[in-house]
XYZ file of N, CA, C and O in Angstrom:
380
model
N -16.171 -13.836 -0.676
C -15.721 -12.937 0.060
C -16.536 -11.479 -0.047
O -17.006 -11.168 -1.174
N -16.798 -10.704 1.129
C -17.755 -9.705 0.941
C -17.052 -8.700 0.338
O -15.674 -8.571 0.349
N -17.878 -7.444 -0.010
C -17.263 -6.283 -0.637
C -16.326 -5.518 0.392
O -15.054 -5.297 0.027
N -16.802 -5.415 1.661
C -15.717 -4.909 2.620
C -14.515 -5.828 2.881
O -13.503 -5.174 2.927
N -14.698 -7.144 2.815
C -13.573 -8.004 2.883
C -12.496 -7.586 1.888
O -11.241 -7.778 2.159
N -12.868 -7.396 0.730
C -11.905 -7.081 -0.432
C -11.154 -5.689 -0.213
O -9.979 -5.602 -0.122
N -12.004 -4.812 0.660
C -11.632 -3.401 0.833
C -10.382 -3.601 2.054
O -9.465 -2.892 2.238
N -10.723 -4.767 3.029
C -9.990 -4.710 4.105
C -8.537 -5.631 3.763
O -7.437 -5.129 4.138
N -8.790 -6.302 2.781
C -7.531 -7.004 2.228
C -6.590 -6.228 1.542
O -5.301 -6.241 1.665
N -7.224 -5.193 0.713
C -6.372 -4.375 0.134
C -5.737 -3.460 1.197
O -4.286 -3.435 0.696
N -6.159 -3.001 2.162
C -5.424 -2.348 3.102
C -4.402 -3.045 3.687
O -3.408 -2.593 4.085
N -4.656 -4.285 3.950
C -3.642 -5.193 4.790
C -2.452 -5.454 3.566
O -1.221 -5.299 4.196
N -2.649 -5.252 2.340
C -1.558 -5.752 1.345
C -0.816 -4.446 1.101
O 0.352 -4.600 0.952
N -1.458 -3.253 1.178
C -0.763 -2.181 0.732
C -0.584 -1.072 1.934
O 0.132 -0.234 1.571
N -1.339 -1.099 2.918
C -0.888 -0.385 3.832
C -1.808 1.139 3.910
O -1.881 1.995 4.665
N -2.693 1.073 2.761
C -3.416 2.267 2.368
C -5.041 2.003 2.454
O -5.436 0.767 2.060
N -5.922 2.935 3.188
C -7.123 2.746 3.297
C -7.833 2.970 1.957
O -7.272 3.892 1.019
N -9.097 2.752 1.808
C -9.882 2.711 0.724
C -9.933 4.536 0.481
O -9.780 4.884 -0.651
N -9.989 5.275 1.436
C -10.401 6.656 1.506
C -8.910 7.134 0.810
O -9.054 8.220 0.015
N -7.758 6.719 1.290
C -6.576 7.211 0.674
C -6.306 6.673 -0.889
O -5.774 7.691 -1.537
N -6.799 5.506 -1.282
C -6.827 5.334 -2.751
C -7.876 6.331 -3.485
O -7.335 6.722 -4.550
N -8.916 6.741 -2.911
C -9.827 7.601 -3.647
C -9.108 8.973 -3.830
O -9.287 9.636 -4.780
N -8.189 9.605 -2.830
C -7.408 10.675 -2.852
C -6.516 10.569 -3.966
O -6.294 11.556 -4.661
N -5.839 9.381 -3.912
C -4.848 9.279 -4.968
C -5.410 9.156 -6.332
O -4.792 9.895 -7.253
N -6.450 8.485 -6.381
C -7.162 8.539 -7.653
C -7.701 10.010 -8.136
O -7.506 10.279 -9.504
N -8.116 10.664 -7.260
C -8.494 11.953 -7.683
C -7.278 12.922 -8.159
O -7.562 13.519 -9.200
N -6.309 12.783 -7.500
C -4.985 13.346 -7.866
C -4.762 13.164 -9.182
O -4.279 14.131 -9.980
N -4.950 11.904 -9.700
C -4.643 11.654 -11.208
C -5.816 11.937 -12.158
O -5.588 11.554 -13.360
N -6.904 12.255 -11.530
C -8.042 12.493 -12.455
C -8.943 11.274 -12.632
O -9.855 11.251 -13.655
N -8.618 10.043 -12.206
C -9.356 9.064 -12.392
C -10.811 8.941 -11.725
O -11.480 8.029 -12.121
N -11.066 9.999 -11.042
C -12.662 9.986 -10.439
C -13.474 10.794 -11.689
O -14.753 10.764 -11.223
N -12.933 11.025 -12.767
C -13.709 11.825 -13.593
C -14.694 10.722 -14.299
O -14.225 9.539 -14.580
N -15.790 11.131 -14.718
C -16.776 10.194 -15.079
C -16.203 9.619 -16.464
O -16.571 8.360 -16.834
N -15.521 10.037 -17.153
C -15.114 9.567 -18.601
C -13.932 8.577 -18.298
O -13.372 7.972 -19.345
N -13.261 8.367 -17.079
C -12.245 7.447 -17.030
C -12.640 5.975 -16.841
O -13.674 5.771 -16.127
N -12.087 5.293 -17.724
C -12.448 3.668 -17.839
C -12.106 3.146 -16.712
O -10.870 3.118 -16.169
N -12.689 1.974 -16.269
C -12.295 1.121 -15.282
C -10.886 0.548 -15.553
O -10.113 0.356 -14.537
N -10.377 -0.056 -16.743
C -9.321 -0.508 -17.218
C -8.285 0.474 -16.883
O -7.043 -0.211 -16.555
N -8.272 1.653 -16.921
C -7.064 2.661 -16.489
C -7.024 2.503 -15.316
O -5.977 2.420 -14.749
N -7.963 2.492 -14.368
C -7.809 2.362 -13.058
C -7.264 1.081 -12.525
O -6.276 0.994 -11.582
N -7.739 0.024 -13.079
C -7.314 -1.302 -12.831
C -5.624 -1.498 -13.204
O -5.022 -2.125 -12.376
N -5.276 -0.898 -14.344
C -3.843 -1.006 -14.808
C -3.066 -0.206 -13.629
O -1.928 -0.644 -13.432
N -3.221 0.862 -13.268
C -2.455 1.742 -12.218
C -2.617 0.916 -10.992
O -1.406 0.882 -10.510
N -3.593 0.495 -10.520
C -3.603 -0.423 -9.210
C -2.657 -1.737 -9.348
O -2.025 -2.083 -8.339
N -2.518 -2.302 -10.313
C -1.741 -3.418 -10.602
C -0.309 -3.112 -10.892
O 0.519 -3.646 -10.318
N -0.113 -1.980 -11.537
C 1.440 -1.724 -11.744
C 2.106 -0.766 -10.434
O 2.919 -1.288 -10.102
N 1.266 -0.225 -9.849
C 1.882 0.620 -8.608
C 1.524 -0.306 -7.315
O 2.343 0.014 -6.470
N 0.649 -1.232 -7.219
C 0.356 -1.563 -5.934
C 0.151 -3.303 -6.104
O -0.232 -3.883 -4.892
N 0.362 -3.800 -7.140
C 0.221 -5.115 -7.278
C -1.105 -5.860 -6.897
O -1.216 -7.019 -6.795
N -2.117 -5.063 -7.404
C -3.448 -5.693 -6.972
C -4.152 -6.389 -8.177
O -3.837 -5.902 -9.355
N -4.632 -7.627 -7.869
C -5.417 -8.351 -8.957
C -6.635 -7.651 -9.426
O -7.055 -6.687 -8.832
N -7.323 -8.091 -10.355
C -8.516 -7.364 -11.062
C -9.746 -7.361 -10.096
O -10.239 -6.502 -10.051
N -9.984 -8.542 -9.330
C -10.963 -8.482 -8.515
C -10.836 -7.339 -7.180
O -11.670 -6.540 -7.089
N -9.730 -7.298 -6.498
C -9.598 -6.167 -5.670
C -9.447 -4.994 -6.369
O -10.097 -3.835 -5.817
N -8.943 -4.596 -7.621
C -8.919 -3.428 -8.304
C -10.277 -3.038 -8.534
O -10.491 -1.749 -8.235
N -11.084 -3.866 -9.057
C -12.432 -3.526 -9.193
C -13.383 -3.168 -8.120
O -14.110 -2.158 -8.190
N -13.054 -3.656 -6.864
C -13.589 -3.089 -5.651
C -13.277 -1.502 -5.336
O -14.121 -0.929 -5.030
N -12.068 -1.232 -5.679
C -11.480 -0.011 -5.514
C -12.143 0.893 -6.716
O -12.469 2.072 -6.501
N -12.275 0.250 -7.750
C -12.752 1.292 -9.015
C -14.288 1.481 -8.477
O -14.724 2.902 -8.722
N -14.988 0.683 -8.018
C -16.312 0.860 -7.426
C -16.405 2.158 -6.322
O -17.121 3.123 -6.583
N -15.666 2.080 -5.494
C -15.578 3.356 -4.440
C -14.974 4.439 -5.097
O -15.435 5.613 -4.733
N -14.131 4.525 -5.955
C -13.389 5.558 -6.637
C -14.576 6.402 -7.348
O -14.686 7.397 -7.530
N -15.235 5.494 -8.246
C -16.356 6.050 -9.394
C -17.645 6.367 -8.654
O -18.400 7.169 -9.072
N -18.061 5.540 -7.581
C -19.500 5.498 -7.085
C -19.753 5.782 -5.655
O -20.771 6.056 -5.184
N -18.560 5.735 -4.850
C -18.813 6.242 -3.489
C -18.983 4.726 -2.776
O -18.878 3.687 -3.272
N -19.187 4.928 -1.330
C -19.284 3.720 -0.545
C -20.529 2.840 -0.533
O -20.459 2.088 0.077
N -21.525 3.532 -1.182
C -22.894 2.627 -1.165
C -22.874 1.329 -2.224
O -22.134 1.486 -3.213
N -23.409 0.324 -1.560
C -23.284 -0.888 -2.709
C -24.993 -1.336 -2.721
O -25.723 -0.905 -1.950
N -25.187 -2.178 -3.621
C -26.666 -2.578 -3.939
C -27.133 -3.335 -2.513
O -26.247 -4.404 -2.129
N -28.108 -3.228 -2.123
C -28.778 -3.691 -0.941
C -29.088 -5.257 -1.201
O -29.303 -5.835 -0.193
N -29.044 -5.550 -2.353
C -29.471 -7.170 -2.572
C -28.223 -7.931 -2.110
O -28.381 -9.104 -1.678
N -27.057 -7.498 -1.803
C -25.930 -8.044 -1.003
C -25.944 -8.087 0.438
O -24.944 -8.656 1.144
N -26.735 -7.320 0.848
C -26.668 -6.924 2.376
C -27.726 -8.091 3.215
O -28.699 -8.107 2.852
N -26.985 -8.656 4.336
C -27.656 -9.642 4.962
C -28.129 -11.054 4.347
O -28.801 -11.741 4.925
N -27.666 -11.135 2.866
C -28.038 -12.314 2.219
C -27.194 -13.351 2.784
O -26.215 -13.256 3.578
N -27.464 -14.505 2.359
C -26.750 -15.817 2.809
C -25.620 -15.924 2.202
O -25.379 -15.296 0.940
N -24.356 -16.411 2.519
C -23.361 -16.886 1.821
C -22.119 -16.017 1.975
O -22.166 -15.046 2.977
N -21.034 -16.336 1.470
C -19.552 -15.620 1.886
C -19.667 -14.183 1.281
O -18.616 -13.639 1.587
N -20.509 -13.842 0.147
C -20.356 -12.529 -0.295
C -21.392 -11.309 0.279
O -21.324 -10.450 -0.193
N -21.891 -11.869 1.374
C -22.919 -11.018 1.927
C -21.969 -9.856 2.820
O -20.937 -10.000 3.236
N -22.631 -8.697 2.921
C -22.267 -7.511 3.588
C -23.150 -7.239 4.722
O -24.200 -7.557 4.551
N -22.804 -6.658 5.872
C -23.308 -6.234 6.921
C -23.975 -4.869 6.744
O -25.242 -4.833 7.320
N -23.843 -4.238 5.674
C -24.534 -2.969 5.457
C -24.293 -2.424 3.888
O -23.483 -3.032 3.216
N -25.096 -1.639 3.643
C -25.059 -1.215 2.186
C -24.007 0.059 1.876
O -23.841 0.619 0.850
N -23.538 0.534 3.009
C -22.464 1.570 3.108
C -20.987 0.684 3.480
O -20.954 0.228 4.814
N -20.077 0.932 2.421
C -18.842 0.436 2.935
C -18.081 1.386 4.082
O -18.223 2.644 3.628
N -17.095 0.765 4.701
C -16.447 1.443 5.587
C -14.959 1.792 4.961
O -14.268 0.870 4.431
N -14.603 3.302 4.536
C -13.607 3.532 3.939
C -12.328 4.020 4.620
O -11.232 4.331 3.981
N -12.546 4.254 5.991
C -11.207 4.747 6.598
C -10.404 3.997 7.601
O -9.921 4.342 8.689
N -10.452 2.702 7.015
C -9.488 1.719 7.611
C -10.206 0.684 8.649
O -10.898 1.169 9.271
N -9.747 -0.598 8.442
C -10.572 -1.504 9.343
C -10.316 -1.652 10.638
O -11.002 -1.877 11.313
N -9.273 -1.030 11.081
C -8.947 -0.840 12.505
C -9.689 0.359 12.957
O -9.655 0.453 14.256
N -10.152 1.120 12.369
C -10.946 2.373 12.812
C -12.628 2.147 12.701
O -13.225 3.161 13.120
N -13.015 0.928 12.397
C -14.342 0.869 12.073
C -15.069 0.813 13.399
O -14.589 0.130 14.237
N -15.901 1.499 13.515
C -17.021 1.651 14.786
C -17.639 0.325 15.139
O -17.823 -0.628 14.287
């Protein structure tokens, strides 16, 4: 599954876009550099029922933003992404 597909699946499951999760995390101070991934993963599991893989995809965008490593772009296989920039504003709004 591509990184973007993880984010799209999270939106389908929760009804929230990645950008909305970023805002919620910021309200809780989870965007601070000192916040550990486990704290965010626990919050996402408890409040939204997300598993570790999906939660870690959100941890990435909360802590590092929408850019991903270019090594996953255009590569073969099921984990490839179309771009090194993830779309955070909802799968139905993607240009």
